Amino acid sequence: MKDESQVKITLPDGSERFYPKGVTALEIALSISEGLARNVIAAKVNNEVWDPTRQITEDSLVKLLTWNDEDGKATFWHSSAHLLAEALEALYPGIKFGTGPSIEKGFYYDVDLGGQTISQEDFPKIEAKMLELARQKNEYIRKPISKADALEYFTKKGDEYKLELIDGLEDGSITLYEQGGFTDLCRGPHIPNTGFIKAAKLTNIAGAYWRNKQENKMLTRIYGITFPKQKELEEYVTLMEEAKKRDHRRLGKELELFAFSEKVGQGLPLWLPKGAMLRERLQAFLSKAQSRAGYVPVITPHIGSKDLYVTSGHWDKYGKDSFQPIKTPNLDEEYMLKPMNCPHHCEIYKTSPRSYKDLPLRFSEFGTVYRYEQSGELHGLTRVRGFTQDDAHIFCRPDQVKEEFIRVIDLVLYVFKSLGFDDYSAQISLRDPNNKEKYIGRDEDWEKAESAIIEAAAERGLSTVTELGEAAFYGPKLDFMVRDALGRKWQLGTIQVDYQLPQRFQLEYTGSDNQKHRPVMIHRAPFGSMERFTAILIENTAGQFPLWLSPDQIAILPISEKFADYAEDVFFQLQDHDIRGFVDHRDEKIGRKIRDAEVTKVPFMLIVGEKEAAEGKLSVRRKGEGDLGSMTIEEFTAFFKKEAAIA
């Protein structure tokens, strides 16, 4: 038993230890092993990340965090943002600081240079200063401070950005952190000292409005990343070089898949012929799978009455961030560019009386929607203002929810397997029980919906993590997080359970008891959006798509113009078998034609000359493999169809 001077510490494995009150996570680590203590950079105390040097004064569940933990990395990188700020203050006197959070890979700091300039040419000297300061092994010291004293400190320093942040904080909740000669407003946590940071690289510089509001001043955002070992930085740099080669924006241009036009507008992609063919094949693939699974297609307009989104609740939640309503000659009439498809599908459900025997109803639509994204957040196809969702909404009875949810999981996994996305996890996103005002609907409905998702994921053996506060405002969801060939994580497929929209739209069905009942609605999108999915597919495959998906599957290469007619005849015969490509009629040597087809990632090159024309054959080459020998058209067709079969 413990006495009053002790605290009980429960470790993740369930073991319990007793320590004097005021023990720190570092001291707990040291009591386990010196090696562990050397690697602990933060701690999770009762599910809140703390400094490893902060005193624990009550019984607590404690998880020791190292570089190998996501929360450990986040703490490391946030501490590195402070180190960057200290280096900048030393090199650029008078600089002022906004905020400096960790991000998925590294950190950034928003700064006001006060008329000074920083460019990428300055990065090496800033990195050198960061490492010079890191070698001093200065401790990150947490200092609680009153609001009045915090205001006085930053008033003297002349940093209006920190004063604005302090103005929104409650007295008694404010802390400063100090390391070396630098002090910052921060709630933490931080690593023990700067000495843990052994390698640093600044990665980018950009503009960012203060607090992300366009009416505010444009600050300079400096991005960076740090590591506890130089070798890890070198591996990261190599990975980033590979990422540049795979960047979907670069490959999209090289492969003539999509483009953007300032005249058309930011974030509005133009799909070029080859990109359109790629999209059509993805859509046909999913449409076929959906048809087998009992979905029926619907089509809805690109605009909808503002009243539609007021009814759904989307206007209250997202109206300010959407494109503004469209006026009509009727002063009382307003329309919106469609920001989502689900309200339209609710209205389709209402077009006929429904019986319990009709359910489930599964409406699917490749519906284009429009959402206003800040210009600084737009990024190729991954963040756009107009995108097409592979959307579907299932209307079912409450007793059918789990079964339908499992069927959708199976569909998502089929899509991932077919396209080579083998490294994925599933995130169960629940509402924040301490902030229920963010959500709509009754507690009992939320509990039923959350239970259905948890049970369905467990039955399918999914590897899941649970995140509180990440649910949609109308219901919990299961998000599929895919790691690409470079190890980056992307959210693609999503499934959501919704008791709220059927209530808001007064949807009904007649039950077996001849009484009216509310259906439950399941939202789902295996791709997420055609744009983002295509971007990730481009980068994951480096533009070398599965054969069945390739825009150009063959290039027919006549050795000279004398064999153009035979090349065209071959082309038309292969088209009859749904084999797609082109004839290269350019007046170029065959070696150049082969190289160009390789560069544009055409899977098969079919060379035709005098011998091939005389024998009715093709000389077949495969990208990356070379010569496969001579085949008749029938032999190649059979070989191709076997190779192009979807996994």
Tab-separated table of C-alpha atoms in Angstrom, residues 143-546:
chain	number	residue	atom	x	y	z
A	143	LYS	CA	7.274	28.682	-16.273
A	144	PRO	CA	3.655	29.298	-15.223
A	145	ILE	CA	2.924	33.030	-15.365
A	146	SER	CA	0.010	35.329	-14.593
A	147	LYS	CA	-1.811	36.978	-17.455
A	148	ALA	CA	-0.735	40.415	-16.265
A	149	ASP	CA	2.934	39.415	-16.148
A	150	ALA	CA	2.716	37.741	-19.565
A	151	LEU	CA	1.196	40.902	-21.063
A	152	GLU	CA	3.894	43.015	-19.447
A	153	TYR	CA	6.684	40.756	-20.744
A	154	PHE	CA	5.571	40.768	-24.370
A	155	THR	CA	4.621	44.466	-24.250
A	156	LYS	CA	8.226	45.246	-23.318
A	157	LYS	CA	9.412	42.916	-26.065
A	158	GLY	CA	7.075	44.643	-28.538
A	159	ASP	CA	5.548	41.414	-29.893
A	160	GLU	CA	1.924	42.221	-30.746
A	161	TYR	CA	1.253	38.681	-32.006
A	162	LYS	CA	1.911	37.131	-28.612
A	163	LEU	CA	-0.151	39.870	-26.950
A	164	GLU	CA	-3.107	38.980	-29.166
A	165	LEU	CA	-2.759	35.304	-28.241
A	166	ILE	CA	-2.518	36.100	-24.525
A	167	ASP	CA	-5.651	38.221	-24.743
A	168	GLY	CA	-7.645	35.077	-25.546
A	169	LEU	CA	-6.193	33.022	-22.670
A	170	GLU	CA	-7.536	32.591	-19.151
A	171	ASP	CA	-5.464	33.712	-16.185
A	172	GLY	CA	-3.989	30.700	-14.446
A	173	SER	CA	-3.596	28.697	-17.657
A	174	ILE	CA	-0.647	30.577	-19.166
A	175	THR	CA	2.890	29.234	-19.370
A	176	LEU	CA	6.142	30.413	-20.886
A	177	TYR	CA	8.958	28.135	-22.005
A	178	GLU	CA	12.582	29.178	-21.875
A	179	GLN	CA	15.624	27.578	-23.457
A	180	GLY	CA	18.991	29.291	-23.580
A	181	GLY	CA	18.377	32.950	-24.344
A	182	PHE	CA	14.903	32.504	-25.836
A	183	THR	CA	11.517	32.742	-24.123
A	184	ASP	CA	8.212	31.936	-25.820
A	185	LEU	CA	4.536	31.839	-24.951
A	186	CYS	CA	3.654	28.143	-25.093
A	187	ARG	CA	1.589	25.499	-23.325
A	188	GLY	CA	4.136	22.803	-24.248
A	189	PRO	CA	5.116	20.081	-23.914
A	190	HIS	CA	8.813	19.945	-24.769
A	191	ILE	CA	11.748	17.551	-24.785
A	192	PRO	CA	14.231	17.718	-21.843
A	193	ASN	CA	16.890	19.789	-23.615
A	194	THR	CA	18.094	20.954	-27.021
A	195	GLY	CA	20.886	18.358	-27.061
A	196	PHE	CA	18.478	15.704	-28.325
A	197	ILE	CA	18.369	17.559	-31.676
A	198	LYS	CA	21.319	16.301	-33.748
A	199	ALA	CA	20.274	17.113	-37.322
A	200	ALA	CA	18.222	19.960	-38.799
A	201	LYS	CA	17.038	20.939	-42.256
A	202	LEU	CA	14.819	23.821	-43.337
A	203	THR	CA	12.591	22.622	-46.145
A	204	ASN	CA	10.483	25.495	-47.448
A	205	ILE	CA	9.430	29.105	-47.055
A	206	ALA	CA	6.000	30.532	-47.825
A	207	GLY	CA	3.561	33.278	-46.966
A	208	ALA	CA	0.776	32.764	-44.413
A	209	TYR	CA	-1.834	35.168	-43.106
A	210	TRP	CA	-1.718	35.707	-39.357
A	211	ARG	CA	-4.252	33.301	-37.813
A	212	ASN	CA	-5.234	32.189	-41.337
A	213	LYS	CA	-7.395	35.288	-41.905
A	214	GLN	CA	-6.968	37.127	-45.185
A	215	GLU	CA	-7.677	40.485	-43.572
A	216	ASN	CA	-4.582	40.031	-41.356
A	217	LYS	CA	-0.954	40.685	-42.166
A	218	MET	CA	0.957	38.225	-44.319
A	219	LEU	CA	3.709	36.578	-42.280
A	220	THR	CA	6.644	34.444	-43.419
A	221	ARG	CA	6.229	30.724	-42.706
A	222	ILE	CA	9.481	28.786	-42.420
A	223	TYR	CA	9.225	24.984	-42.529
A	224	GLY	CA	11.794	22.592	-41.136
A	225	ILE	CA	12.441	19.101	-39.868
A	226	THR	CA	14.854	17.698	-37.299
A	227	PHE	CA	16.084	14.294	-36.184
A	228	PRO	CA	17.903	12.730	-33.242
A	229	LYS	CA	20.471	11.219	-35.653
A	230	GLN	CA	22.200	12.600	-38.747
A	231	LYS	CA	21.637	9.288	-40.537
A	232	GLU	CA	17.863	9.711	-40.230
A	233	LEU	CA	18.077	13.140	-41.853
A	234	GLU	CA	20.086	11.680	-44.740
A	235	GLU	CA	17.460	8.958	-45.212
A	236	TYR	CA	14.739	11.611	-45.140
A	237	VAL	CA	16.504	13.723	-47.793
A	238	THR	CA	16.789	10.641	-50.028
A	239	LEU	CA	13.096	9.942	-49.519
A	240	MET	CA	12.197	13.531	-50.402
A	241	GLU	CA	14.210	13.313	-53.614
A	242	GLU	CA	12.186	10.245	-54.527
A	243	ALA	CA	9.017	12.126	-53.574
A	244	LYS	CA	9.916	14.889	-56.043
A	245	LYS	CA	10.190	12.295	-58.801
A	246	ARG	CA	6.778	10.928	-57.851
A	247	ASP	CA	5.078	14.299	-57.294
A	248	HIS	CA	1.667	13.976	-58.950
A	249	ARG	CA	1.806	17.600	-60.100
A	250	ARG	CA	5.001	16.965	-62.078
A	251	LEU	CA	3.919	13.558	-63.395
A	252	GLY	CA	0.447	14.883	-64.198
A	253	LYS	CA	2.039	17.424	-66.507
A	254	GLU	CA	4.575	15.019	-68.027
A	255	LEU	CA	1.968	12.323	-68.658
A	256	GLU	CA	-0.585	14.897	-69.896
A	257	LEU	CA	-3.216	13.905	-67.337
A	258	PHE	CA	-4.457	17.234	-65.952
A	259	ALA	CA	-3.724	20.954	-65.880
A	260	PHE	CA	-4.738	24.129	-64.070
A	261	SER	CA	-5.587	27.501	-65.581
A	262	GLU	CA	-5.608	30.857	-63.794
A	263	LYS	CA	-8.397	31.970	-66.099
A	264	VAL	CA	-10.544	28.971	-65.135
A	265	GLY	CA	-9.747	29.563	-61.463
A	266	GLN	CA	-7.588	28.282	-58.629
A	267	GLY	CA	-8.234	24.755	-57.427
A	268	LEU	CA	-10.340	23.801	-60.458
A	269	PRO	CA	-8.517	21.028	-62.362
A	270	LEU	CA	-8.854	20.515	-66.109
A	271	TRP	CA	-8.746	16.826	-67.013
A	272	LEU	CA	-6.863	16.279	-70.271
A	273	PRO	CA	-7.804	13.358	-72.587
A	274	LYS	CA	-5.439	10.838	-70.964
A	275	GLY	CA	-6.460	11.923	-67.463
A	276	ALA	CA	-10.110	11.723	-68.425
A	277	MET	CA	-9.575	8.162	-69.687
A	278	LEU	CA	-7.882	7.260	-66.400
A	279	ARG	CA	-10.809	8.676	-64.430
A	280	GLU	CA	-13.364	6.934	-66.626
A	281	ARG	CA	-11.683	3.574	-66.012
A	282	LEU	CA	-11.575	4.126	-62.274
A	283	GLN	CA	-15.244	5.091	-62.360
A	284	ALA	CA	-16.166	2.081	-64.509
A	285	PHE	CA	-14.254	-0.229	-62.163
A	286	LEU	CA	-16.103	1.034	-59.096
A	287	SER	CA	-19.454	1.256	-60.883
A	288	LYS	CA	-19.191	-2.438	-61.795
A	289	ALA	CA	-18.324	-3.377	-58.204
A	290	GLN	CA	-21.171	-1.229	-56.874
A	291	SER	CA	-23.678	-2.755	-59.290
A	292	ARG	CA	-22.746	-6.232	-58.057
A	293	ALA	CA	-23.207	-4.969	-54.481
A	294	GLY	CA	-26.752	-3.744	-55.141
A	295	TYR	CA	-26.227	-0.012	-55.673
A	296	VAL	CA	-28.360	1.939	-58.117
A	297	PRO	CA	-27.056	5.111	-59.802
A	298	VAL	CA	-28.621	8.539	-59.369
A	299	ILE	CA	-27.667	11.982	-60.716
A	300	THR	CA	-28.231	15.292	-58.961
A	301	PRO	CA	-27.684	18.940	-60.040
A	302	HIS	CA	-24.507	20.928	-59.459
A	303	ILE	CA	-26.458	23.521	-57.476
A	304	GLY	CA	-29.147	23.379	-54.821
A	305	SER	CA	-31.391	25.778	-52.988
A	306	LYS	CA	-29.820	27.310	-49.898
A	307	ASP	CA	-32.869	26.019	-47.987
A	308	LEU	CA	-31.737	22.456	-48.750
A	309	TYR	CA	-28.491	22.997	-46.831
A	310	VAL	CA	-30.216	24.925	-44.047
A	311	THR	CA	-32.420	21.863	-43.536
A	312	SER	CA	-29.447	19.485	-43.570
A	313	GLY	CA	-27.489	21.612	-41.080
A	314	HIS	CA	-24.549	22.098	-43.428
A	315	TRP	CA	-25.252	25.817	-43.830
A	316	ASP	CA	-24.929	26.466	-40.089
A	317	LYS	CA	-21.741	24.408	-39.834
A	318	TYR	CA	-19.967	25.255	-43.089
A	319	GLY	CA	-21.825	28.133	-44.745
A	320	LYS	CA	-19.126	30.706	-44.028
A	321	ASP	CA	-16.470	28.479	-45.615
A	322	SER	CA	-18.491	27.640	-48.730
A	323	PHE	CA	-18.875	29.527	-51.981
A	324	GLN	CA	-21.382	32.257	-51.296
A	325	PRO	CA	-25.015	31.844	-52.398
A	326	ILE	CA	-25.966	32.481	-56.026
A	327	LYS	CA	-28.600	35.177	-56.501
A	328	THR	CA	-31.419	34.815	-59.019
A	329	PRO	CA	-33.760	37.451	-60.518
A	330	ASN	CA	-36.188	36.477	-57.751
A	331	LEU	CA	-34.965	38.451	-54.718
A	332	ASP	CA	-36.142	35.760	-52.290
A	333	GLU	CA	-34.322	32.933	-54.065
A	334	GLU	CA	-30.763	31.790	-53.324
A	335	TYR	CA	-28.836	28.790	-54.605
A	336	MET	CA	-25.473	27.307	-53.718
A	337	LEU	CA	-22.847	25.412	-55.626
A	338	LYS	CA	-23.375	21.891	-54.279
A	339	PRO	CA	-20.946	21.357	-51.363
A	340	MET	CA	-22.103	17.757	-50.776
A	341	ASN	CA	-24.455	15.194	-52.301
A	342	CYS	CA	-26.235	13.758	-49.249
A	343	PRO	CA	-29.098	16.288	-48.957
A	344	HIS	CA	-30.004	15.679	-52.618
A	345	HIS	CA	-30.074	11.929	-52.000
A	346	CYS	CA	-32.400	12.446	-49.041
A	347	GLU	CA	-34.809	14.218	-51.367
A	348	ILE	CA	-34.569	11.340	-53.860
A	349	TYR	CA	-35.512	8.950	-51.047
A	350	LYS	CA	-38.629	11.035	-50.407
A	351	THR	CA	-39.902	10.782	-53.985
A	352	SER	CA	-41.770	7.535	-53.194
A	353	PRO	CA	-43.342	5.905	-50.132
A	354	ARG	CA	-40.920	3.341	-48.705
A	355	SER	CA	-41.602	0.033	-46.986
A	356	TYR	CA	-39.348	-1.990	-44.705
A	357	LYS	CA	-39.227	-4.490	-47.594
A	358	ASP	CA	-37.599	-1.843	-49.829
A	359	LEU	CA	-34.650	-1.390	-47.497
A	360	PRO	CA	-31.749	-1.187	-47.772
A	361	LEU	CA	-31.753	1.339	-50.634
A	362	ARG	CA	-28.290	2.116	-51.964
A	363	PHE	CA	-28.012	5.288	-54.098
A	364	SER	CA	-24.636	5.938	-55.770
A	365	GLU	CA	-23.395	8.995	-57.634
A	366	PHE	CA	-20.110	10.294	-58.961
A	367	GLY	CA	-21.162	13.775	-57.917
A	368	THR	CA	-19.025	16.875	-58.343
A	369	VAL	CA	-19.092	19.220	-55.349
A	370	TYR	CA	-17.565	22.644	-54.647
A	371	ARG	CA	-16.001	23.924	-51.453
A	372	TYR	CA	-14.050	27.109	-50.956
A	373	GLU	CA	-10.506	26.363	-49.836
A	374	GLN	CA	-8.071	29.140	-48.940
A	375	SER	CA	-5.655	29.737	-51.809
A	376	GLY	CA	-2.675	28.954	-49.560
A	377	GLU	CA	-4.107	25.515	-48.786
A	378	LEU	CA	-4.632	24.414	-52.404
A	379	HIS	CA	-2.243	21.679	-53.511
A	380	GLY	CA	-2.419	19.945	-56.880
A	381	LEU	CA	-5.241	17.408	-56.912
A	382	THR	CA	-5.056	16.663	-53.186
A	383	ARG	CA	-6.694	19.945	-52.127
A	384	VAL	CA	-8.979	21.547	-54.705
A	385	ARG	CA	-12.156	23.629	-54.858
A	386	GLY	CA	-14.100	21.389	-57.215
A	387	PHE	CA	-13.921	17.611	-56.845
A	388	THR	CA	-15.915	14.506	-57.654
A	389	GLN	CA	-16.877	12.158	-54.839
A	390	ASP	CA	-17.547	8.480	-55.475
A	391	ASP	CA	-20.472	9.037	-53.208
A	392	ALA	CA	-23.229	6.690	-52.084
A	393	HIS	CA	-25.873	6.774	-49.395
A	394	ILE	CA	-27.464	3.677	-47.963
A	395	PHE	CA	-30.876	3.994	-46.333
A	396	CYS	CA	-31.529	1.046	-44.066
A	397	ARG	CA	-33.428	-0.150	-41.021
A	398	PRO	CA	-31.664	0.127	-37.631
A	399	ASP	CA	-31.277	-3.667	-37.497
A	400	GLN	CA	-29.447	-3.584	-40.869
A	401	VAL	CA	-26.797	-0.978	-39.945
A	402	LYS	CA	-23.984	-3.289	-38.886
A	403	GLU	CA	-24.461	-5.697	-41.807
A	404	GLU	CA	-24.479	-2.826	-44.309
A	405	PHE	CA	-21.445	-1.269	-42.667
A	406	ILE	CA	-19.544	-4.560	-43.013
A	407	ARG	CA	-20.543	-4.779	-46.703
A	408	VAL	CA	-19.083	-1.302	-47.269
A	409	ILE	CA	-15.859	-2.269	-45.479
A	410	ASP	CA	-15.573	-5.234	-47.836
A	411	LEU	CA	-16.056	-2.954	-50.852
A	412	VAL	CA	-13.364	-0.530	-49.648
A	413	LEU	CA	-10.918	-3.396	-49.075
A	414	TYR	CA	-11.656	-4.769	-52.568
A	415	VAL	CA	-10.831	-1.373	-54.070
A	416	PHE	CA	-7.583	-1.118	-52.094
A	417	LYS	CA	-6.498	-4.651	-53.027
A	418	SER	CA	-7.250	-4.113	-56.714
A	419	LEU	CA	-5.144	-0.957	-56.823
A	420	GLY	CA	-2.230	-2.206	-54.754
A	421	PHE	CA	-2.912	-0.230	-51.575
A	422	ASP	CA	-1.750	-2.868	-49.109
A	423	ASP	CA	-0.504	-0.654	-46.280
A	424	TYR	CA	-3.512	0.897	-44.588
A	425	SER	CA	-5.115	1.346	-41.192
A	426	ALA	CA	-8.582	2.343	-40.103
A	427	GLN	CA	-9.408	5.272	-37.826
A	428	ILE	CA	-12.613	5.143	-35.810
A	429	SER	CA	-13.617	8.780	-35.407
A	430	LEU	CA	-15.964	9.404	-32.471
A	431	ARG	CA	-17.419	12.593	-31.037
A	432	ASP	CA	-15.723	14.409	-28.179
A	433	PRO	CA	-17.778	13.498	-25.075
A	434	ASN	CA	-16.644	16.731	-23.393
A	435	ASN	CA	-17.701	18.992	-26.262
A	436	LYS	CA	-21.063	17.664	-27.422
A	437	GLU	CA	-22.293	21.057	-28.617
A	438	LYS	CA	-20.194	20.568	-31.778
A	439	TYR	CA	-22.559	17.784	-32.853
A	440	ILE	CA	-26.249	17.320	-33.551
A	441	GLY	CA	-28.560	14.522	-32.453
A	442	ARG	CA	-29.518	12.459	-29.428
A	443	ASP	CA	-26.975	10.690	-27.210
A	444	GLU	CA	-28.706	7.338	-27.671
A	445	ASP	CA	-28.417	7.585	-31.472
A	446	TRP	CA	-24.735	8.452	-31.233
A	447	GLU	CA	-24.135	5.504	-28.915
A	448	LYS	CA	-25.860	3.086	-31.306
A	449	ALA	CA	-23.956	4.442	-34.302
A	450	GLU	CA	-20.591	4.315	-32.543
A	451	SER	CA	-21.220	0.750	-31.348
A	452	ALA	CA	-22.124	-0.399	-34.869
A	453	ILE	CA	-18.859	0.987	-36.285
A	454	ILE	CA	-16.691	-0.480	-33.525
A	455	GLU	CA	-18.322	-3.916	-33.826
A	456	ALA	CA	-18.172	-3.978	-37.644
A	457	ALA	CA	-14.479	-3.046	-37.682
A	458	ALA	CA	-13.737	-5.728	-35.092
A	459	GLU	CA	-15.639	-8.399	-37.051
A	460	ARG	CA	-13.591	-7.626	-40.151
A	461	GLY	CA	-10.351	-7.755	-38.156
A	462	LEU	CA	-9.299	-4.225	-39.066
A	463	SER	CA	-6.295	-2.648	-37.396
A	464	THR	CA	-7.881	0.451	-35.900
A	465	VAL	CA	-7.081	3.504	-33.845
A	466	THR	CA	-9.772	5.528	-32.115
A	467	GLU	CA	-9.795	9.323	-32.196
A	468	LEU	CA	-12.168	11.355	-30.040
A	469	GLY	CA	-13.462	14.592	-31.534
A	470	GLU	CA	-12.881	13.573	-35.163
A	471	ALA	CA	-16.467	12.547	-35.958
A	472	ALA	CA	-18.551	14.412	-38.529
A	473	PHE	CA	-21.039	16.795	-36.916
A	474	TYR	CA	-23.893	14.398	-37.704
A	475	GLY	CA	-22.300	11.044	-36.896
A	476	PRO	CA	-19.238	8.859	-36.213
A	477	LYS	CA	-17.161	7.478	-39.056
A	478	LEU	CA	-14.525	4.997	-40.104
A	479	ASP	CA	-11.716	6.593	-42.119
A	480	PHE	CA	-9.203	4.516	-44.060
A	481	MET	CA	-5.658	5.839	-43.833
A	482	VAL	CA	-3.387	4.610	-46.645
A	483	ARG	CA	0.399	4.750	-46.625
A	484	ASP	CA	1.889	5.306	-50.037
A	485	ALA	CA	5.169	4.013	-51.453
A	486	LEU	CA	7.033	6.782	-49.573
A	487	GLY	CA	5.441	5.969	-46.225
A	488	ARG	CA	3.185	9.031	-46.178
A	489	LYS	CA	-0.295	8.657	-44.712
A	490	TRP	CA	-3.410	9.765	-46.600
A	491	GLN	CA	-7.083	9.601	-45.755
A	492	LEU	CA	-8.946	8.021	-48.659
A	493	GLY	CA	-12.047	5.909	-48.083
A	494	THR	CA	-14.609	6.911	-45.469
A	495	ILE	CA	-17.808	5.381	-44.052
A	496	GLN	CA	-20.175	7.332	-41.790
A	497	VAL	CA	-23.290	6.365	-39.832
A	498	ASP	CA	-25.945	9.074	-39.639
A	499	TYR	CA	-29.161	9.155	-37.593
A	500	GLN	CA	-29.506	12.925	-37.999
A	501	LEU	CA	-30.216	13.693	-41.674
A	502	PRO	CA	-33.126	11.217	-41.837
A	503	GLN	CA	-34.591	13.127	-38.878
A	504	ARG	CA	-33.969	16.552	-40.419
A	505	PHE	CA	-35.493	15.526	-43.758
A	506	GLN	CA	-38.341	13.619	-42.085
A	507	LEU	CA	-37.497	10.404	-43.948
A	508	GLU	CA	-39.798	7.486	-43.238
A	509	TYR	CA	-40.583	3.902	-44.092
A	510	THR	CA	-43.549	1.746	-43.155
A	511	GLY	CA	-42.475	-1.081	-40.879
A	512	SER	CA	-43.820	-4.617	-40.564
A	513	ASP	CA	-46.008	-3.251	-37.753
A	514	ASN	CA	-47.617	-0.879	-40.309
A	515	GLN	CA	-46.198	2.089	-38.347
A	516	LYS	CA	-43.893	4.851	-39.616
A	517	HIS	CA	-40.182	4.560	-38.741
A	518	ARG	CA	-36.993	6.508	-39.449
A	519	PRO	CA	-34.317	4.883	-41.617
A	520	VAL	CA	-30.630	5.149	-40.763
A	521	MET	CA	-28.307	6.659	-43.376
A	522	ILE	CA	-24.786	5.411	-44.158
A	523	HIS	CA	-22.515	7.742	-46.126
A	524	ARG	CA	-19.602	6.090	-47.943
A	525	ALA	CA	-16.891	6.898	-50.494
A	526	PRO	CA	-14.203	4.220	-51.105
A	527	PHE	CA	-12.044	6.586	-53.177
A	528	GLY	CA	-12.919	9.640	-51.083
A	529	SER	CA	-12.645	11.901	-54.108
A	530	MET	CA	-11.562	11.099	-57.644
A	531	GLU	CA	-9.036	13.940	-57.491
A	532	ARG	CA	-7.233	12.984	-54.303
A	533	PHE	CA	-7.393	9.270	-55.069
A	534	THR	CA	-5.882	9.860	-58.516
A	535	ALA	CA	-3.110	12.005	-56.999
A	536	ILE	CA	-2.175	9.288	-54.510
A	537	LEU	CA	-2.394	6.625	-57.211
A	538	ILE	CA	-0.037	8.621	-59.435
A	539	GLU	CA	2.498	9.011	-56.633
A	540	ASN	CA	2.130	5.455	-55.348
A	541	THR	CA	2.780	3.992	-58.814
A	542	ALA	CA	5.157	6.753	-59.993
A	543	GLY	CA	2.825	7.027	-62.991
A	544	GLN	CA	3.191	3.345	-63.924
A	545	PHE	CA	-0.442	2.375	-63.506
A	546	PRO	CA	-1.821	-1.154	-63.452
